[in-house]
Coordinates of C-alpha atoms and ligand atoms in Angstrom, one line a residue:
M1 CA -51.7 -243.4 31.4
S2 CA -48.7 -245.7 31.3
A3 CA -45.3 -244.1 31.1
A4 CA -43.7 -244.6 27.7
T5 CA -40.7 -243.4 25.8
A6 CA -41.5 -239.8 24.9
W7 CA -39.7 -239.8 21.5
T8 CA -38.5 -236.6 19.9
I9 CA -37.2 -236.4 16.3
P10 CA -33.5 -236.4 17.3
E11 CA -34.1 -239.5 19.5
V12 CA -35.8 -241.3 16.7
R13 CA -32.9 -240.6 14.5
A14 CA -30.3 -241.6 17.0
A15 CA -32.2 -244.9 17.7
L16 CA -32.3 -245.7 13.9
D17 CA -28.7 -244.7 13.3
T18 CA -27.4 -246.9 16.2
G19 CA -29.7 -249.8 15.2
K20 CA -31.4 -249.7 18.6
I21 CA -34.8 -250.0 16.8
S22 CA -35.9 -250.3 13.2
A23 CA -38.5 -248.0 11.6
R24 CA -40.9 -251.0 11.5
E25 CA -40.4 -251.8 15.2
L26 CA -41.0 -248.2 16.0
V27 CA -44.2 -248.1 14.1
K28 CA -45.3 -251.3 15.8
E29 CA -44.6 -249.7 19.2
F30 CA -46.7 -246.7 18.4
Y31 CA -49.6 -248.8 17.1
A32 CA -49.5 -250.8 20.3
R33 CA -49.7 -247.7 22.3
I34 CA -52.6 -246.4 20.2
E35 CA -54.4 -249.6 20.7
R36 CA -54.0 -249.4 24.4
H37 CA -55.0 -245.7 24.8
N38 CA -57.2 -244.6 21.9
G39 CA -60.3 -246.3 23.4
E40 CA -60.2 -243.8 26.2
L41 CA -58.7 -240.8 24.4
N42 CA -60.5 -241.0 21.0
A43 CA -57.6 -239.1 19.5
Y44 CA -57.4 -241.1 16.2
L45 CA -60.4 -241.5 13.9
A46 CA -58.6 -243.7 11.4
L47 CA -55.3 -245.6 11.2
S48 CA -53.2 -246.3 8.1
P49 CA -51.0 -249.3 9.0
D50 CA -50.4 -250.4 5.4
R51 CA -49.1 -247.1 4.4
A52 CA -47.1 -246.7 7.6
Y53 CA -45.4 -250.1 7.4
A54 CA -44.6 -249.6 3.7
Q55 CA -42.9 -246.3 4.5
A56 CA -41.1 -247.8 7.5
D57 CA -39.8 -250.6 5.2
R58 CA -38.5 -248.1 2.7
I59 CA -36.6 -246.4 5.5
D60 CA -35.2 -249.6 6.9
A61 CA -34.1 -250.6 3.4
A62 CA -32.3 -247.2 3.0
I63 CA -30.5 -247.8 6.4
A64 CA -29.5 -251.3 5.3
S65 CA -28.0 -250.1 2.1
G66 CA -26.2 -247.2 3.8
D67 CA -28.1 -244.4 2.0
A68 CA -28.3 -240.9 3.5
L69 CA -31.6 -240.6 5.4
P70 CA -34.0 -237.6 4.9
P71 CA -34.4 -235.2 7.9
L72 CA -37.6 -236.8 9.3
A73 CA -36.7 -240.4 8.6
G74 CA -38.9 -242.8 10.6
V75 CA -40.8 -240.0 12.5
P76 CA -44.3 -241.1 13.4
L77 CA -46.8 -238.5 12.3
A78 CA -50.5 -237.9 13.0
V79 CA -52.6 -235.8 10.6
K80 CA -55.7 -233.9 11.5
D81 CA -58.8 -235.2 9.7
V82 CA -59.4 -232.1 7.7
I83 CA -56.2 -232.7 5.7
S84 CA -56.4 -234.9 2.7
T85 CA -54.6 -238.3 2.7
H86 CA -54.8 -240.4 -0.4
G87 CA -57.0 -243.5 0.2
I88 CA -57.3 -242.9 3.9
P89 CA -60.7 -241.9 5.2
T90 CA -60.9 -238.1 5.7
T91 CA -64.1 -237.0 7.4
C92 CA -63.5 -233.6 8.9
G93 CA -65.1 -235.0 12.0
S94 CA -68.4 -234.9 10.1
R95 CA -71.0 -237.5 9.2
I96 CA -71.4 -235.7 5.8
L97 CA -68.0 -237.1 4.7
E98 CA -68.4 -240.5 6.2
G99 CA -66.7 -243.0 3.9
Y100 CA -64.9 -240.3 1.8
R101 CA -61.3 -241.2 0.8
P102 CA -59.5 -238.4 -1.0
P103 CA -57.9 -239.3 -4.4
Y104 CA -54.8 -237.3 -3.5
D105 CA -52.5 -236.1 -0.6
A106 CA -52.3 -232.6 0.8
T107 CA -49.0 -230.9 -0.1
A108 CA -47.9 -230.8 3.6
V109 CA -48.4 -234.6 3.8
T110 CA -46.5 -235.2 0.6
R111 CA -43.6 -233.1 1.8
L112 CA -43.5 -234.8 5.2
E113 CA -43.5 -238.3 3.7
H114 CA -40.9 -237.3 1.2
A115 CA -38.8 -236.2 4.2
G116 CA -39.2 -239.7 5.7
A117 CA -42.1 -239.1 8.2
I118 CA -44.6 -242.0 8.7
V119 CA -48.3 -241.3 8.6
L120 CA -49.9 -243.3 11.4
G121 CA -53.4 -242.1 10.9
K122 CA -55.9 -239.3 11.1
T123 CA -56.8 -237.4 14.2
N124 CA -60.2 -236.3 15.6
C125 CA -61.3 -232.7 15.5
D126 CA -64.3 -230.5 15.8
E127 CA -66.6 -230.9 12.8
F128 CA -65.0 -228.9 9.9
A129 CA -62.6 -227.4 12.5
M130 CA -65.4 -225.4 14.1
G131 CA -65.0 -225.4 17.8
S132 CA -62.6 -224.9 20.8
S133 CA -63.1 -228.2 22.7
N134 CA -63.3 -231.0 20.2
E135 CA -66.8 -231.7 21.5
N136 CA -68.3 -230.8 18.1
S137 CA -66.9 -233.9 16.4
A138 CA -69.5 -236.3 15.1
Y139 CA -67.3 -239.1 16.3
G140 CA -67.3 -238.2 19.9
P141 CA -65.0 -235.9 22.0
V142 CA -61.3 -236.4 22.6
R143 CA -60.2 -236.6 26.2
N144 CA -57.2 -234.5 27.4
P145 CA -54.4 -237.0 28.3
V146 CA -53.2 -234.7 31.1
A147 CA -56.6 -234.9 32.8
T148 CA -59.1 -237.2 31.2
D149 CA -62.2 -235.4 32.6
R150 CA -61.1 -232.3 30.6
V151 CA -61.3 -231.3 27.0
P152 CA -58.0 -231.2 24.9
G153 CA -59.0 -228.0 23.3
G154 CA -60.1 -227.6 19.7
S155 CA -60.5 -227.8 17.0
S156 CA -57.3 -229.9 16.5
G157 CA -57.9 -231.7 19.8
G158 CA -56.9 -235.1 18.5
S159 CA -53.5 -233.8 17.2
G160 CA -52.7 -232.1 20.6
A161 CA -53.8 -235.2 22.5
A162 CA -51.9 -237.6 20.3
V163 CA -48.6 -235.8 20.8
A164 CA -49.2 -235.2 24.5
A165 CA -50.0 -238.9 25.0
N166 CA -47.0 -240.1 22.9
L167 CA -49.3 -241.6 20.3
A168 CA -47.3 -239.7 17.7
V169 CA -44.0 -237.8 17.7
V170 CA -45.4 -234.9 15.7
A171 CA -48.8 -234.0 14.4
L172 CA -50.3 -231.6 11.8
G173 CA -53.2 -229.4 12.8
T174 CA -55.0 -226.5 11.3
D175 CA -55.7 -223.1 12.8
T176 CA -58.3 -220.7 11.6
G177 CA -58.9 -218.8 14.9
G178 CA -56.8 -220.7 17.4
S179 CA -57.2 -224.4 16.6
I180 CA -53.5 -225.3 16.7
R181 CA -52.4 -223.0 19.6
Q182 CA -55.3 -223.5 22.0
P183 CA -55.2 -227.3 22.0
G184 CA -51.4 -227.0 22.2
S185 CA -51.9 -225.0 25.3
F186 CA -54.5 -227.3 26.8
C187 CA -52.4 -230.5 26.2
G188 CA -49.1 -229.0 27.3
V189 CA -47.2 -229.2 24.0
A190 CA -45.6 -226.8 21.6
A191 CA -47.9 -225.8 18.7
L192 CA -47.2 -223.2 15.9
N193 CA -49.7 -221.4 13.7
P194 CA -47.5 -220.2 10.8
S195 CA -48.0 -217.0 8.9
Y196 CA -50.9 -217.0 6.4
G197 CA -49.4 -218.3 3.1
R198 CA -46.3 -219.9 4.7
V199 CA -47.6 -223.5 4.4
S200 CA -49.5 -224.7 1.4
R201 CA -53.2 -225.3 2.0
Y202 CA -53.5 -227.6 -1.0
G203 CA -55.5 -230.6 0.2
L204 CA -56.9 -228.8 3.2
L205 CA -60.7 -229.1 3.3
A206 CA -61.5 -225.4 3.7
Y207 CA -63.3 -223.9 6.6
A208 CA -62.5 -220.1 6.1
S209 CA -60.1 -219.8 3.3
S210 CA -58.7 -216.3 4.2
L211 CA -57.8 -217.6 7.7
D212 CA -57.0 -221.3 7.4
R213 CA -53.4 -222.5 8.0
I214 CA -51.7 -225.8 8.5
G215 CA -49.1 -226.1 11.3
P216 CA -47.2 -228.5 13.6
F217 CA -47.6 -229.9 17.1
A218 CA -44.6 -231.4 18.8
R219 CA -43.2 -232.1 22.3
T220 CA -40.3 -229.7 21.7
V221 CA -39.9 -226.4 19.9
R222 CA -37.0 -227.9 18.1
D223 CA -39.3 -230.5 16.6
V224 CA -41.8 -227.9 15.6
A225 CA -39.0 -226.1 13.8
A226 CA -37.9 -229.3 12.1
V227 CA -41.4 -229.9 10.7
M228 CA -41.7 -226.3 9.6
S229 CA -38.5 -226.5 7.6
V230 CA -40.1 -229.3 5.6
I231 CA -43.7 -228.0 5.1
A232 CA -43.1 -224.3 4.6
G233 CA -42.6 -222.7 1.2
R234 CA -44.2 -221.9 -2.1
D235 CA -46.5 -224.5 -3.7
P236 CA -47.7 -224.0 -7.3
L237 CA -50.9 -225.9 -6.3
D238 CA -51.9 -223.2 -3.8
S239 CA -51.9 -219.7 -5.3
T240 CA -52.0 -218.1 -1.8
S241 CA -48.7 -219.8 -0.7
A242 CA -45.9 -217.3 -0.4
A243 CA -42.7 -217.3 -2.4
A244 CA -40.7 -215.8 0.5
P245 CA -37.5 -217.9 1.1
V246 CA -37.7 -220.5 3.9
P247 CA -35.0 -220.1 6.5
N248 CA -33.5 -223.1 8.2
Y249 CA -35.7 -222.9 11.3
V250 CA -33.7 -225.4 13.3
A251 CA -30.4 -223.5 12.7
A252 CA -32.0 -220.3 13.9
L253 CA -32.9 -221.7 17.4
G254 CA -29.7 -221.2 19.3
R255 CA -29.4 -217.4 18.9
P256 CA -29.4 -215.5 22.2
L257 CA -32.4 -213.3 23.1
T258 CA -30.3 -210.4 24.4
G259 CA -32.0 -207.1 23.5
L260 CA -35.1 -208.5 21.9
R261 CA -38.1 -206.3 22.8
I262 CA -41.3 -208.2 23.8
G263 CA -44.5 -206.3 23.7
I264 CA -47.1 -207.0 26.4
P265 CA -50.6 -205.8 25.4
D266 CA -52.4 -204.4 28.4
D267 CA -55.6 -205.0 26.5
Y268 CA -55.1 -208.7 26.7
F269 CA -54.8 -208.8 30.5
A270 CA -58.0 -206.9 31.1
E271 CA -61.1 -208.9 31.9
G272 CA -62.1 -212.5 31.7
I273 CA -58.7 -213.9 32.3
D274 CA -58.4 -216.7 34.9
P275 CA -56.1 -215.5 37.8
E276 CA -53.9 -218.7 37.7
V277 CA -53.4 -218.3 33.9
R278 CA -52.5 -214.6 34.4
Q279 CA -50.0 -215.6 37.2
K280 CA -48.3 -218.3 35.0
V281 CA -48.0 -216.0 32.0
E282 CA -46.6 -213.2 34.1
G283 CA -44.0 -215.7 35.4
G284 CA -43.3 -216.6 31.8
I285 CA -42.7 -213.0 30.9
R286 CA -40.3 -212.6 33.8
L287 CA -38.4 -215.7 32.6
L288 CA -38.1 -214.1 29.1
E289 CA -36.8 -210.9 30.8
K290 CA -34.2 -213.0 32.7
L291 CA -33.1 -214.4 29.3
G292 CA -32.3 -210.9 28.1
C293 CA -35.6 -209.6 26.6
R294 CA -36.8 -206.1 27.3
R295 CA -40.5 -205.8 28.3
V296 CA -42.4 -203.1 26.5
S297 CA -46.0 -202.2 27.4
I298 CA -48.1 -201.9 24.2
R299 CA -51.7 -201.2 23.2
M300 CA -53.8 -203.3 20.8
P301 CA -56.9 -201.0 21.0
N302 CA -59.1 -203.0 18.5
T303 CA -58.9 -206.3 20.4
E304 CA -62.4 -205.9 21.8
Y305 CA -63.9 -206.2 18.3
A306 CA -61.9 -209.2 17.3
I307 CA -64.3 -212.0 18.3
A308 CA -67.2 -210.3 16.5
A309 CA -65.2 -209.7 13.4
Y310 CA -63.8 -213.2 13.4
Y311 CA -67.2 -214.9 13.8
I312 CA -68.6 -212.8 10.9
I313 CA -65.8 -213.4 8.5
A314 CA -65.2 -217.1 9.4
T315 CA -68.9 -218.0 9.2
A316 CA -69.4 -216.1 5.9
E317 CA -66.5 -218.0 4.3
A318 CA -67.7 -221.3 5.8
S319 CA -71.2 -220.9 4.4
S320 CA -69.7 -220.6 1.0
N321 CA -67.1 -223.3 1.4
L322 CA -69.5 -225.9 2.8
A323 CA -72.0 -225.4 -0.1
R324 CA -70.1 -228.2 -1.9
Y325 CA -71.3 -230.9 0.5
D326 CA -74.5 -231.7 -1.4
G327 CA -74.8 -235.5 -1.4
V328 CA -73.7 -235.6 -5.0
R329 CA -70.0 -235.4 -5.1
Y330 CA -68.7 -236.7 -1.7
G331 CA -69.5 -238.9 1.2
L332 CA -73.0 -239.2 2.6
R333 CA -76.2 -239.1 0.5
V334 CA -79.6 -239.4 1.9
P335 CA -81.7 -240.3 -1.1
G336 CA -85.4 -239.7 -1.7
G337 CA -87.8 -237.2 -3.4
T338 CA -86.7 -234.4 -5.6
L339 CA -83.1 -233.1 -6.0
I340 CA -83.8 -230.3 -3.5
E341 CA -85.2 -232.7 -1.0
M342 CA -82.1 -234.9 -1.4
Y343 CA -79.9 -231.9 -0.7
Q344 CA -82.0 -231.0 2.3
K345 CA -82.0 -234.5 3.8
T346 CA -78.3 -235.0 3.2
R347 CA -77.3 -231.7 4.7
G348 CA -79.9 -231.9 7.4
R349 CA -78.6 -235.3 8.6
G350 CA -74.9 -234.9 7.6
F351 CA -74.1 -231.6 9.4
G352 CA -74.0 -231.2 13.2
T353 CA -75.6 -228.4 15.2
E354 CA -72.6 -226.1 15.3
V355 CA -71.9 -226.4 11.6
K356 CA -75.5 -225.6 10.8
R357 CA -75.5 -222.6 13.2
R358 CA -72.4 -221.2 11.3
I359 CA -73.8 -221.8 7.9
V360 CA -77.0 -219.9 8.8
L361 CA -75.0 -217.1 10.5
G362 CA -72.6 -216.8 7.5
T363 CA -75.4 -216.8 5.0
Y364 CA -77.2 -214.1 7.0
V365 CA -74.2 -211.8 7.2
L366 CA -73.6 -212.1 3.4
S367 CA -77.2 -211.6 2.4
A368 CA -78.1 -208.5 0.4
G369 CA -79.7 -206.4 3.1
Y370 CA -77.0 -207.2 5.8
Y371 CA -73.8 -207.4 3.8
D372 CA -72.7 -203.8 4.6
A373 CA -73.8 -203.9 8.2
Y374 CA -72.0 -207.1 9.0
Y375 CA -69.6 -208.6 6.5
L376 CA -68.1 -205.3 5.2
K377 CA -67.8 -203.9 8.7
G378 CA -66.1 -207.1 9.8
Q379 CA -63.6 -206.7 7.0
K380 CA -62.9 -203.1 8.1
V381 CA -62.3 -204.2 11.7
R382 CA -60.0 -206.9 10.4
S383 CA -57.8 -204.2 8.8
L384 CA -57.8 -202.2 12.0
I385 CA -56.6 -205.3 14.0
A386 CA -53.9 -206.0 11.4
R387 CA -52.9 -202.4 11.8
D388 CA -52.7 -202.9 15.6
F389 CA -50.1 -205.7 15.0
H390 CA -48.3 -203.7 12.3
E391 CA -47.9 -200.7 14.6
A392 CA -46.8 -202.9 17.5
F393 CA -44.1 -204.5 15.4
E394 CA -42.6 -201.1 14.7
K395 CA -41.8 -200.9 18.5
V396 CA -41.2 -204.6 19.5
D397 CA -39.8 -207.8 18.1
A398 CA -42.5 -210.1 19.4
I399 CA -45.7 -209.9 21.4
V400 CA -46.3 -212.2 24.4
T401 CA -49.8 -213.1 25.6
P402 CA -51.7 -215.9 27.2
T403 CA -52.8 -218.5 24.6
S404 CA -56.2 -219.0 26.2
P405 CA -57.9 -217.0 29.0
V406 CA -58.7 -220.3 30.9
P407 CA -57.1 -223.6 31.6
P408 CA -58.6 -226.8 30.0
F409 CA -62.3 -227.0 31.2
R410 CA -64.4 -230.1 31.9
L411 CA -66.1 -232.0 29.2
G412 CA -69.7 -230.7 28.8
E413 CA -69.0 -227.6 30.9
R414 CA -69.4 -225.1 28.1
T415 CA -71.4 -227.0 25.4
S416 CA -74.7 -225.3 26.2
N417 CA -73.3 -221.8 25.7
P418 CA -71.8 -221.2 22.2
L419 CA -71.1 -217.5 23.0
Q420 CA -69.0 -218.4 26.0
M421 CA -67.1 -220.9 23.9
Y422 CA -66.5 -218.2 21.2
L423 CA -65.2 -215.7 23.8
A424 CA -62.4 -218.0 24.9
D425 CA -60.8 -217.5 21.4
I426 CA -60.0 -213.9 22.2
Y427 CA -56.1 -214.1 22.3
T428 CA -55.9 -216.3 19.2
V429 CA -58.4 -214.8 16.7
T430 CA -56.5 -211.5 16.6
G431 CA -53.4 -213.1 15.1
S432 CA -55.6 -215.1 12.8
L433 CA -57.2 -211.9 11.4
A434 CA -53.8 -210.2 11.1
G435 CA -52.2 -213.2 9.3
V436 CA -49.2 -213.3 11.7
P437 CA -47.5 -216.4 13.2
G438 CA -48.0 -217.4 16.8
I439 CA -46.7 -220.3 18.9
S440 CA -48.0 -221.7 22.1
V441 CA -45.5 -223.1 24.6
P442 CA -46.2 -224.5 28.1
T443 CA -45.7 -222.0 30.9
G444 CA -46.2 -224.1 34.0
K445 CA -49.4 -225.7 35.4
T446 CA -52.2 -224.6 37.6
A447 CA -52.5 -225.9 41.2
E448 CA -54.6 -228.7 39.8
G449 CA -51.9 -229.7 37.4
L450 CA -53.5 -228.3 34.3
P451 CA -51.2 -226.9 31.5
V452 CA -51.1 -223.2 30.8
G453 CA -49.8 -221.9 27.5
L454 CA -47.8 -218.8 26.7
Q455 CA -48.3 -217.4 23.2
I456 CA -45.6 -215.6 21.2
Y457 CA -46.6 -213.6 18.2
G458 CA -44.1 -212.5 15.6
P459 CA -44.4 -210.3 12.4
A460 CA -45.6 -212.0 9.2
F461 CA -43.0 -214.5 8.1
G462 CA -41.1 -214.1 11.4
E463 CA -41.5 -217.7 12.3
D464 CA -37.7 -218.0 12.9
R465 CA -37.9 -215.3 15.7
V466 CA -41.0 -216.8 17.3
L467 CA -39.3 -220.2 17.4
Q468 CA -36.0 -218.8 18.7
L469 CA -37.9 -217.1 21.6
A470 CA -40.0 -220.2 22.3
H471 CA -37.0 -222.5 22.2
A472 CA -35.0 -220.4 24.7
F473 CA -38.0 -220.2 26.9
E474 CA -38.5 -224.0 26.9
Q475 CA -34.8 -224.7 27.4
A476 CA -34.8 -222.4 30.4
G477 CA -37.5 -224.4 32.1
G478 CA -40.6 -222.5 31.0
A479 CA -42.8 -225.6 31.3
E480 CA -41.9 -225.9 35.0
L481 CA -42.7 -222.4 36.1
Ligands
LIG1 N1 -62.6 -221.9 17.9 C1 -62.5 -221.2 16.7 C2 -63.7 -221.5 15.9 O1 -64.5 -222.3 16.3 C3 -61.3 -221.5 15.9 C4 -61.4 -222.8 15.2 C5 -60.2 -223.0 14.3 O2 -59.2 -222.3 14.4 N2 -60.4 -223.9 13.3 O3 -63.9 -221.1 14.8

């Protein structure tokens, strides 16, 4: 890929302030790059130039009249295609929503635009956010900009790739079991899954409502913090959004790490971890120690049940959430025959294989005879996993793990084995089940040059601490380990 200015938020601001570039010119530059590279990467599914240029012109007008600029003025933003954008196609990577244009914006998008960000378009993802490689998109896979024969991770693969390839400065993704953190790790960028309830889900097309969260991708931790400061906070339109006050995440970044206790769960380094990933994460932990952190060995004894519990709870909720795609209200309709036949044809043709697998699985675990054996048991395991985190945070300030047990794999390498694909979510689904925040930051590269991610978990609503650790790690050269 051609080298380009890798803009960060402060660089955009400085360029606008000094008149080096106008917001309109910046948008033009990004669309030119997208035009050059999207054919190969397939990171964007839809572009929104009218809306982007209109916003850019508003910012340029504010600059011309000397008005104070909002914090994200002129920052080019990519939005995962499961997040509603008024009038811009929103497909969830599915045929069943082909042609659907939401009549409203998600709260996160409204807030970012209000803060001056510019929506460039919508990014590719696994269908309804179900997947870990972006290969489940009905509109084709995304290629990893770092190594184009590899997957970018999933399900927010387009958002990770767009930021890594400088096709956006920041991006929104969603994470239900790892879909922000794992593509962040695979694409070599910073990516935060906030606490459950920290960011409004209003306008997010639901996959598993008790697990879904919206969060940012960016090239620096500082930029992740800047986006979080805008999108976090109570929203009357989402009753599960929390009223807890929103700290100034950027201001919290500079604090020293001296004395912070980082928990290293032995259970996470047991089996199935790639040796190079292990080595890079160990190196990352040593760097945190050099920065003043104290390493504490901890146990997370229920980790081995996390994948099973996650895939029961997530599919159960998905089977219910996806019942609304019936050919009547949104997107695709395959007409013909009776009403039931129309439903069958529409859903049969509109959903892909993985989505159907999960609807069937979810319906099964909720069905009368199996509810106690599967769904109820899954919920009990969820409580035990949350307790593992809770007990750990009585002894430590943060928990450090790999983000993914493996580096980015080749396209097609794992598509024939869904279970193998599910098992790779082991380090991320635990935090999803527990509701706690987790960030992935680059911790060096494998011998082949593939990015490895270090995950930092904090207690619920401890985003400021997670960001503080990740920022210090990044500033100390964590990405070059
Ligand atoms: N890979 C996990 C799944 O397929 C996580 C997806 C997500 O976080 N949206 O469910």
